[in-house]
Structure formats: structure tokens, C-alpha cells
Amino acid sequence: MIQSIQLASGARIILDTVENTDVASIGLWQLSGSRDEGDSEAGYTHFLEHMLFKGTAKRNAYQIAQAVERVGGYLNAFTEKEITCFYCTLPGDSIDLAVDVLTDMYFSSLLEQVELQKEKTVIVNEIKTIEDNPEEKGQQIYLENLWNGHPLSRKITGEIEQVEGIDKRRLLAFYRERFTPPTTVITASGKIDADRLIALLSPTFNENRRGRAPVRRDLPAARLQWQAIPDKFEQVHLYTGTSYPSTTEIEEYYSDLVFNTLFGESMSSRLFQRLREDRGLCYSVSSFRTYFTDVSLWTIYANTIPSLLPDLVDAINEELARLHREPPTEREIQDAKSQLRGNMILAREDMENRMKRLFRQLHLTGRAVEYDTSLQLLGQISRRDIMSIIEKRIHPDSFNLLAYGSRELKGLPRHSYTF
């Protein structure tokens, strides 16, 4: 059963109690990410994600890790463009420990200078690792071309020179301003005593910790780009897609899921079967959704050898055209819904997945719903809903394309889609 509690401080707690499990997962979600940084703060959010594991007055870095691992649990974190999450999954009878460790890290990290200097080196290595990964690097270039310097197009890590220039005093001020109860959502799922967990969280998250007002987010203006960029790699990595305003309608979220599943998110999808299985034009091909609070992306990704790039682009053009000429059949839609239903049933056995799902739904639609409600909403998606997505979004004049990576990349076979 899902419970939602708003504390007087502004912090929000969402709990999903599961009876038939011995596992619990809890996450602290900071409601800002890399897009919310000022120009002089680029990389700060991601840097803090690393630094919060480096020690508090109660525990050093080893003791933070050891406290959770000694009971068989694990502790992790990630930074995104709109949020930062710190979470712990462990046996349910150790949930008190998870709360103690997470809240200690979240509010009481020391950000010691010696650790700060060491972590700069770690993050510089992380940035260089991404530079050596053509798929990740290509995705970053695609966003930079699409959104032309908007904060959503920046690297989450920041650039190397920005990381090397991080100053402890300014980082500490940024930390104290951002990591406050009003800017935090706590989600937990699994074997939890809801009343006990609320009692554990309330003292810390009801403290009067003032922070700065939420950063105003500006909607990015998309540019139409059709580019080929060679680099030091062997394969061509192709990114093509469209952006559109986000919606908080949960029904449209499930329509998106069904459409993307039948078109490109699985091995049985149209894209995979036509481009890889029937024609052998690529090694990997898929489509995926990226959601932000104000704008969303739908992207097709594939990789291939340079000589096959013209045929690959033509084949994608044909599959997009076929969505209008031969719209998804009732059978395709029912198969996609059946696949998603099975995925949801499997996912609800994973407490970490359930914990993250609570926040994702809240963040994108304003509410978190029970699994049975999700299954009901999925079941209601009709062919008309899928046709509406195709009619609204699949137009050649709204699609961008980037071909990136191969040192043999010469150019593109066309300048736009023709479907």
C-alpha cells in the first residue's frame, strides 16, 4: 500500500509497504540536478554526489561503506539532469541503519579538502572514460547540438577544467543551500513499518534548514540539426529523434510506453526485426524515451559500419514512414501491452525498482500509483491512443540526426527525412 506524507518542513515521504518480502530499499531524492546549476557551478551536483560518501563527523568513508555492507546491503547514488539520488537496499530488519547512514551523509558530510582533491582526480578519470566511449560521447554531442548551450545539454559531470577549479568554500555553500528538507523526497519500499520509518525520518527532515529558492527552469528551444562528425572510432553511432513538451497526464505516459515498445524497445519490435534481423544493417538498434519536467525526447539509436550508413538512414526513414502508411495493428499493440504487463509483474518483485518507481511517477506525473492501478491504466491504452502519438510527433520536419564516431565517416546520404 502506498502512503504519502508531507512534513511541515516541506519534505515529502512516500512509502510502499510490501508484506511478502524481507528486503527494504530507501532513497533520498534531491530535487535539483545539473540543469539547475549556474554557469559558475557546472559539475557541482555530481561532485557532491561523490563527496557525500567521503565522511561525516560520525563516520569516515570506510565506515560508511562498512556499516551497510556488514549486514549484506549496498549503498549507491546517481546524478541526473533534474535530480540527485542517494539510496540503500538491505534486509528489512536493518532499515534503521539505512536511515541513519543516509541522513548522516545527506546533511552532515564534511567535504574535507584532502578528500576533495582526491575526488577531483577520480571525476577527471570518469570524464575521460566517457570520452573513450563513443556511444556516450555521441549522445552528449547530440544533446549539445539539439539544445545549443541550454543547461539540459551540458555534461552532468561538468568539463575537466570546471571540476579542477571547484573550490571548497563555494561547494560547501552550494551543498547547504541545496540539500534541505523542502527540496527532498524520501521514497521507501519493501519490508518496512510505516509508522516507525516516519518516526525515524521526521526529526531530521522537520528541522528548519533554510536553502535558496528553487532555480527557475527555462524550456529549451530545439534546433534542427543534420550532422556527420568523424572521430577516432571504427563504427558510426547514429542518433535521430524529436523533442516535444512533456505532459503530466499519466495516461499519455502509458501510451508512450506501448508505442515505444512496439516500435523499438525490444527484440520483437519493428526496428529490430526490420533493420537488424531482416536486413543486417546494424549491430544495435533501439528507440528510447527521455523525460524531463518540461520537455521530452524520443530517440532512435543504432551503430553500424560506415559503408552501411546510407542504407541504415534510408531504412529508418522507411520505418518512420511505415508508421503512417501501415500503422501498428491491434495485434502489435496487444503484444506490446502484454510484454509491458509482464515486465511490471516481474519488476514489482524488486524492492529497489519499486522504490525508484515511486519517485519517477511522482516527478513526472505528480502522483505515485499502485501496481494494480498501473496495470489497469496500461490495459486501457487503445489503438486510437497510439495513432494520436504518431500523428502528433512523427513528422520529418521535427527530426534531428547525428552520425558520429568513425574516422571513415564522410557525410550523410540525405539532408532530412522524406517520409
Tab-separated table of N, CA and C in Angstrom, residues 27 34 36 43 79 82 84 124 128 138 157 167 181 187 212 241 245 266 305 329 340 352 357 371 383 399 406:
chain	number	residue	atom	x	y	z
A	27	GLY	N	15.359	5.649	-0.584
A	27	GLY	CA	16.114	6.635	-1.339
A	27	GLY	C	15.800	8.049	-0.892
A	34	SER	N	21.938	18.711	-12.710
A	34	SER	CA	22.928	19.520	-13.419
A	34	SER	C	22.301	20.685	-14.176
A	36	ASP	N	20.179	22.669	-13.097
A	36	ASP	CA	19.857	23.718	-12.137
A	36	ASP	C	21.083	24.450	-11.610
A	43	GLY	N	28.973	21.118	-12.750
A	43	GLY	CA	29.620	19.939	-12.175
A	43	GLY	C	29.485	19.815	-10.670
A	79	THR	N	23.554	10.963	-10.215
A	79	THR	CA	23.162	12.331	-10.538
A	79	THR	C	22.571	12.356	-11.928
A	82	GLU	N	17.986	16.508	-13.566
A	82	GLU	CA	16.991	17.181	-12.723
A	82	GLU	C	16.953	16.694	-11.284
A	84	THR	N	19.164	14.290	-7.922
A	84	THR	CA	20.278	13.504	-7.403
A	84	THR	C	19.695	12.542	-6.388
A	124	VAL	N	37.824	13.425	-12.968
A	124	VAL	CA	38.513	13.658	-14.236
A	124	VAL	C	38.677	12.336	-14.979
A	128	LYS	N	37.113	11.274	-18.657
A	128	LYS	CA	37.937	10.717	-19.738
A	128	LYS	C	37.439	9.332	-20.160
A	138	GLY	N	28.771	10.347	-28.206
A	138	GLY	CA	27.858	10.722	-29.266
A	138	GLY	C	26.530	11.230	-28.740
A	157	THR	N	28.679	15.796	-15.487
A	157	THR	CA	29.935	15.834	-14.722
A	157	THR	C	30.589	17.210	-14.706
A	167	ASP	N	36.020	24.878	-5.765
A	167	ASP	CA	36.547	25.453	-4.525
A	167	ASP	C	35.705	24.970	-3.345
A	181	PRO	N	15.374	19.962	3.664
A	181	PRO	CA	14.118	19.204	3.653
A	181	PRO	C	13.128	19.626	2.568
A	187	THR	N	11.632	8.141	-0.611
A	187	THR	CA	10.790	7.015	-1.002
A	187	THR	C	11.360	5.735	-0.408
A	212	ARG	N	18.196	28.094	-0.654
A	212	ARG	CA	17.777	29.113	-1.592
A	212	ARG	C	16.531	28.658	-2.343
A	241	GLY	N	15.966	11.712	-33.726
A	241	GLY	CA	14.744	11.760	-32.946
A	241	GLY	C	14.126	13.136	-32.904
A	245	PRO	N	6.959	18.963	-25.851
A	245	PRO	CA	6.660	19.324	-24.458
A	245	PRO	C	6.229	18.112	-23.646
A	266	SER	N	12.426	-3.348	-27.977
A	266	SER	CA	12.613	-4.767	-27.692
A	266	SER	C	13.067	-5.499	-28.946
A	305	ILE	N	28.717	0.029	-39.597
A	305	ILE	CA	29.972	0.371	-40.276
A	305	ILE	C	29.687	1.479	-41.295
A	329	THR	N	-0.834	-2.511	-35.806
A	329	THR	CA	-2.085	-3.273	-35.787
A	329	THR	C	-2.551	-3.486	-34.349
A	340	LEU	N	4.683	-5.405	-21.622
A	340	LEU	CA	4.828	-4.430	-20.535
A	340	LEU	C	4.172	-4.923	-19.253
A	352	GLU	N	14.092	-2.365	-4.860
A	352	GLU	CA	14.773	-1.155	-5.319
A	352	GLU	C	14.040	-0.538	-6.507
A	357	ARG	N	10.542	3.646	-8.653
A	357	ARG	CA	9.296	3.882	-9.393
A	357	ARG	C	8.415	4.915	-8.679
A	371	TYR	N	0.626	-0.701	-8.221
A	371	TYR	CA	0.878	-1.526	-9.395
A	371	TYR	C	-0.424	-1.938	-10.076
A	383	ARG	N	-5.747	1.570	-29.664
A	383	ARG	CA	-5.095	1.885	-30.939
A	383	ARG	C	-5.235	3.373	-31.256
A	399	PHE	N	12.584	16.144	-36.923
A	399	PHE	CA	13.595	15.163	-36.549
A	399	PHE	C	15.015	15.701	-36.743
A	406	SER	N	33.057	7.294	-36.529
A	406	SER	CA	34.042	6.614	-37.374
A	406	SER	C	35.001	7.610	-38.019
